[in-house]
mmCIF file with all atom_site columns, C-alpha atoms in Angstrom:
data_model
loop_
_atom_site.group_PDB
_atom_site.id
_atom_site.type_symbol
_atom_site.label_atom_id
_atom_site.label_alt_id
_atom_site.label_comp_id
_atom_site.label_asym_id
_atom_site.label_entity_id
_atom_site.label_seq_id
_atom_site.pdbx_PDB_ins_code
_atom_site.Cartn_x
_atom_site.Cartn_y
_atom_site.Cartn_z
_atom_site.occupancy
_atom_site.B_iso_or_equiv
_atom_site.pdbx_formal_charge
_atom_site.auth_seq_id
_atom_site.auth_comp_id
_atom_site.auth_asym_id
_atom_site.auth_atom_id
_atom_site.pdbx_PDB_model_num
ATOM 1  C CA . MET A 1 1  ? 15.722 -4.434  33.570 1.00 0.00 ? 1  MET A CA 1
ATOM 2  C CA . ARG A 1 2  ? 17.148 -1.001  32.339 1.00 0.00 ? 2  ARG A CA 1
ATOM 3  C CA . ARG A 1 3  ? 20.803 -0.481  32.737 1.00 0.00 ? 3  ARG A CA 1
ATOM 4  C CA . MET A 1 4  ? 22.333 2.839   33.355 1.00 0.00 ? 4  MET A CA 1
ATOM 5  C CA . HIS A 1 5  ? 26.077 3.593   32.273 1.00 0.00 ? 5  HIS A CA 1
ATOM 6  C CA . ASP A 1 6  ? 27.862 7.135   32.098 1.00 0.00 ? 6  ASP A CA 1
ATOM 7  C CA . TYR A 1 7  ? 30.432 8.023   29.236 1.00 0.00 ? 7  TYR A CA 1
ATOM 8  C CA . LYS A 1 8  ? 31.937 11.949  28.708 1.00 0.00 ? 8  LYS A CA 1
ATOM 9  C CA . GLY A 1 9  ? 29.475 13.760  31.167 1.00 0.00 ? 9  GLY A CA 1
ATOM 10 C CA . TRP A 1 10 ? 26.901 11.979  29.230 1.00 0.00 ? 10 TRP A CA 1
ATOM 11 C CA . ARG A 1 11 ? 24.462 9.277   30.608 1.00 0.00 ? 11 ARG A CA 1
ATOM 12 C CA . PHE A 1 12 ? 22.320 6.847   28.791 1.00 0.00 ? 12 PHE A CA 1
ATOM 13 C CA . GLY A 1 13 ? 20.485 3.615   29.273 1.00 0.00 ? 13 GLY A CA 1
ATOM 14 C CA . LEU A 1 14 ? 19.736 -0.192  28.462 1.00 0.00 ? 14 LEU A CA 1
ATOM 15 C CA . THR A 1 15 ? 17.165 -2.001  28.391 1.00 0.00 ? 15 THR A CA 1
ATOM 16 C CA . ALA A 1 16 ? 17.268 -5.658  26.553 1.00 0.00 ? 16 ALA A CA 1
ATOM 17 C CA . LEU A 1 17 ? 14.579 -7.111  24.853 1.00 0.00 ? 17 LEU A CA 1
ATOM 18 C CA . VAL A 1 18 ? 13.495 -10.782 23.137 1.00 0.00 ? 18 VAL A CA 1
ATOM 19 C CA . GLN A 1 19 ? 11.600 -11.389 20.995 1.00 0.00 ? 19 GLN A CA 1
ATOM 20 C CA . ASP A 1 20 ? 11.365 -14.924 18.891 1.00 0.00 ? 20 ASP A CA 1
ATOM 21 C CA . GLY A 1 21 ? 14.476 -15.709 20.216 1.00 0.00 ? 21 GLY A CA 1
ATOM 22 C CA . ARG A 1 22 ? 16.445 -12.980 19.046 1.00 0.00 ? 22 ARG A CA 1
ATOM 23 C CA . TRP A 1 23 ? 17.676 -10.435 21.434 1.00 0.00 ? 23 TRP A CA 1
ATOM 24 C CA . SER A 1 24 ? 17.182 -6.330  20.792 1.00 0.00 ? 24 SER A CA 1
ATOM 25 C CA . ALA A 1 25 ? 17.965 -3.032  22.883 1.00 0.00 ? 25 ALA A CA 1
ATOM 26 C CA . ARG A 1 26 ? 16.729 0.542   23.385 1.00 0.00 ? 26 ARG A CA 1
ATOM 27 C CA . ILE A 1 27 ? 19.225 2.448   24.102 1.00 0.00 ? 27 ILE A CA 1
ATOM 28 C CA . GLU A 1 28 ? 17.714 6.192   25.914 1.00 0.00 ? 28 GLU A CA 1
ATOM 29 C CA . VAL A 1 29 ? 20.339 8.881   26.002 1.00 0.00 ? 29 VAL A CA 1
ATOM 30 C CA . TYR A 1 30 ? 20.051 12.092  28.401 1.00 0.00 ? 30 TYR A CA 1
ATOM 31 C CA . GLU A 1 31 ? 22.110 14.849  28.107 1.00 0.00 ? 31 GLU A CA 1
ATOM 32 C CA . PRO A 1 32 ? 25.154 16.366  30.213 1.00 0.00 ? 32 PRO A CA 1
ATOM 33 C CA . GLY A 1 33 ? 24.384 19.266  33.243 1.00 0.00 ? 33 GLY A CA 1
ATOM 34 C CA . ARG A 1 34 ? 20.900 17.944  34.164 1.00 0.00 ? 34 ARG A CA 1
ATOM 35 C CA . PRO A 1 35 ? 19.778 14.861  36.010 1.00 0.00 ? 35 PRO A CA 1
ATOM 36 C CA . SER A 1 36 ? 18.705 12.049  34.558 1.00 0.00 ? 36 SER A CA 1
ATOM 37 C CA . ARG A 1 37 ? 15.308 12.701  36.502 1.00 0.00 ? 37 ARG A CA 1
ATOM 38 C CA . GLU A 1 38 ? 14.839 16.214  35.430 1.00 0.00 ? 38 GLU A CA 1
ATOM 39 C CA . GLN A 1 39 ? 14.921 15.236  31.602 1.00 0.00 ? 39 GLN A CA 1
ATOM 40 C CA . SER A 1 40 ? 13.086 12.957  29.137 1.00 0.00 ? 40 SER A CA 1
ATOM 41 C CA . PRO A 1 41 ? 15.503 10.707  27.575 1.00 0.00 ? 41 PRO A CA 1
ATOM 42 C CA . MET A 1 42 ? 16.080 11.111  23.368 1.00 0.00 ? 42 MET A CA 1
ATOM 43 C CA . PRO A 1 43 ? 15.628 7.703   22.022 1.00 0.00 ? 43 PRO A CA 1
ATOM 44 C CA . LEU A 1 44 ? 18.588 5.850   20.178 1.00 0.00 ? 44 LEU A CA 1
ATOM 45 C CA . GLY A 1 45 ? 18.037 3.831   16.414 1.00 0.00 ? 45 GLY A CA 1
ATOM 46 C CA . PHE A 1 46 ? 19.052 0.644   17.090 1.00 0.00 ? 46 PHE A CA 1
ATOM 47 C CA . ALA A 1 47 ? 18.312 -1.764  15.014 1.00 0.00 ? 47 ALA A CA 1
ATOM 48 C CA . THR A 1 48 ? 20.878 -4.879  15.717 1.00 0.00 ? 48 THR A CA 1
ATOM 49 C CA . LYS A 1 49 ? 19.467 -8.400  16.807 1.00 0.00 ? 49 LYS A CA 1
ATOM 50 C CA . ALA A 1 50 ? 21.911 -10.665 19.228 1.00 0.00 ? 50 ALA A CA 1
ATOM 51 C CA . SER A 1 51 ? 21.555 -14.464 20.617 1.00 0.00 ? 51 SER A CA 1
ATOM 52 C CA . SER A 1 52 ? 22.406 -13.309 23.818 1.00 0.00 ? 52 SER A CA 1
ATOM 53 C CA . LYS A 1 53 ? 20.739 -10.450 26.400 1.00 0.00 ? 53 LYS A CA 1
ATOM 54 C CA . GLU A 1 54 ? 25.126 -10.197 27.559 1.00 0.00 ? 54 GLU A CA 1
ATOM 55 C CA . GLY A 1 55 ? 25.737 -9.453  23.010 1.00 0.00 ? 55 GLY A CA 1
ATOM 56 C CA . ILE A 1 56 ? 23.445 -7.166  22.696 1.00 0.00 ? 56 ILE A CA 1
ATOM 57 C CA . LEU A 1 57 ? 23.771 -5.521  25.616 1.00 0.00 ? 57 LEU A CA 1
ATOM 58 C CA . GLY A 1 58 ? 27.616 -5.279  24.387 1.00 0.00 ? 58 GLY A CA 1
ATOM 59 C CA . LEU A 1 59 ? 26.541 -3.978  21.427 1.00 0.00 ? 59 LEU A CA 1
ATOM 60 C CA . ALA A 1 60 ? 24.347 -1.127  22.364 1.00 0.00 ? 60 ALA A CA 1
ATOM 61 C CA . LYS A 1 61 ? 26.809 0.266   24.742 1.00 0.00 ? 61 LYS A CA 1
ATOM 62 C CA . LYS A 1 62 ? 29.274 0.877   21.894 1.00 0.00 ? 62 LYS A CA 1
ATOM 63 C CA . HIS A 1 63 ? 27.194 2.072   19.718 1.00 0.00 ? 63 HIS A CA 1
ATOM 64 C CA . ALA A 1 64 ? 25.880 4.445   22.277 1.00 0.00 ? 64 ALA A CA 1
ATOM 65 C CA . GLU A 1 65 ? 29.261 5.539   22.741 1.00 0.00 ? 65 GLU A CA 1
ATOM 66 C CA . ASN A 1 66 ? 29.814 5.984   19.519 1.00 0.00 ? 66 ASN A CA 1
ATOM 67 C CA . TRP A 1 67 ? 26.926 8.294   18.742 1.00 0.00 ? 67 TRP A CA 1
ATOM 68 C CA . ILE A 1 68 ? 28.489 10.150  21.896 1.00 0.00 ? 68 ILE A CA 1
ATOM 69 C CA . ASP A 1 69 ? 31.619 10.492  20.837 1.00 0.00 ? 69 ASP A CA 1
ATOM 70 C CA . THR A 1 70 ? 30.512 12.227  17.431 1.00 0.00 ? 70 THR A CA 1
ATOM 71 C CA . HIS A 1 71 ? 27.361 13.720  17.698 1.00 0.00 ? 71 HIS A CA 1
ATOM 72 C CA . GLY A 1 72 ? 27.398 14.461  21.435 1.00 0.00 ? 72 GLY A CA 1
ATOM 73 C CA . ALA A 1 73 ? 30.468 17.350  21.623 1.00 0.00 ? 73 ALA A CA 1
ATOM 74 C CA . ALA A 1 74 ? 29.089 20.264  23.150 1.00 0.00 ? 74 ALA A CA 1
#
């Protein structure tokens, strides 16, 4: 299940995935100014693994927020 988050006008979705007991996450970013349902998400690279779902979602959220802080300025 994808969890949606808002940060500084941007929207991003996080999906936790498990394989062989290790968790990874998919991050999809939506640009500000248009509803997310009206645009295709931009996948954000994230190769980190974690031992728990909560752990990977926390790391993925920080990664997306850091990306927005450095690359998302209009």
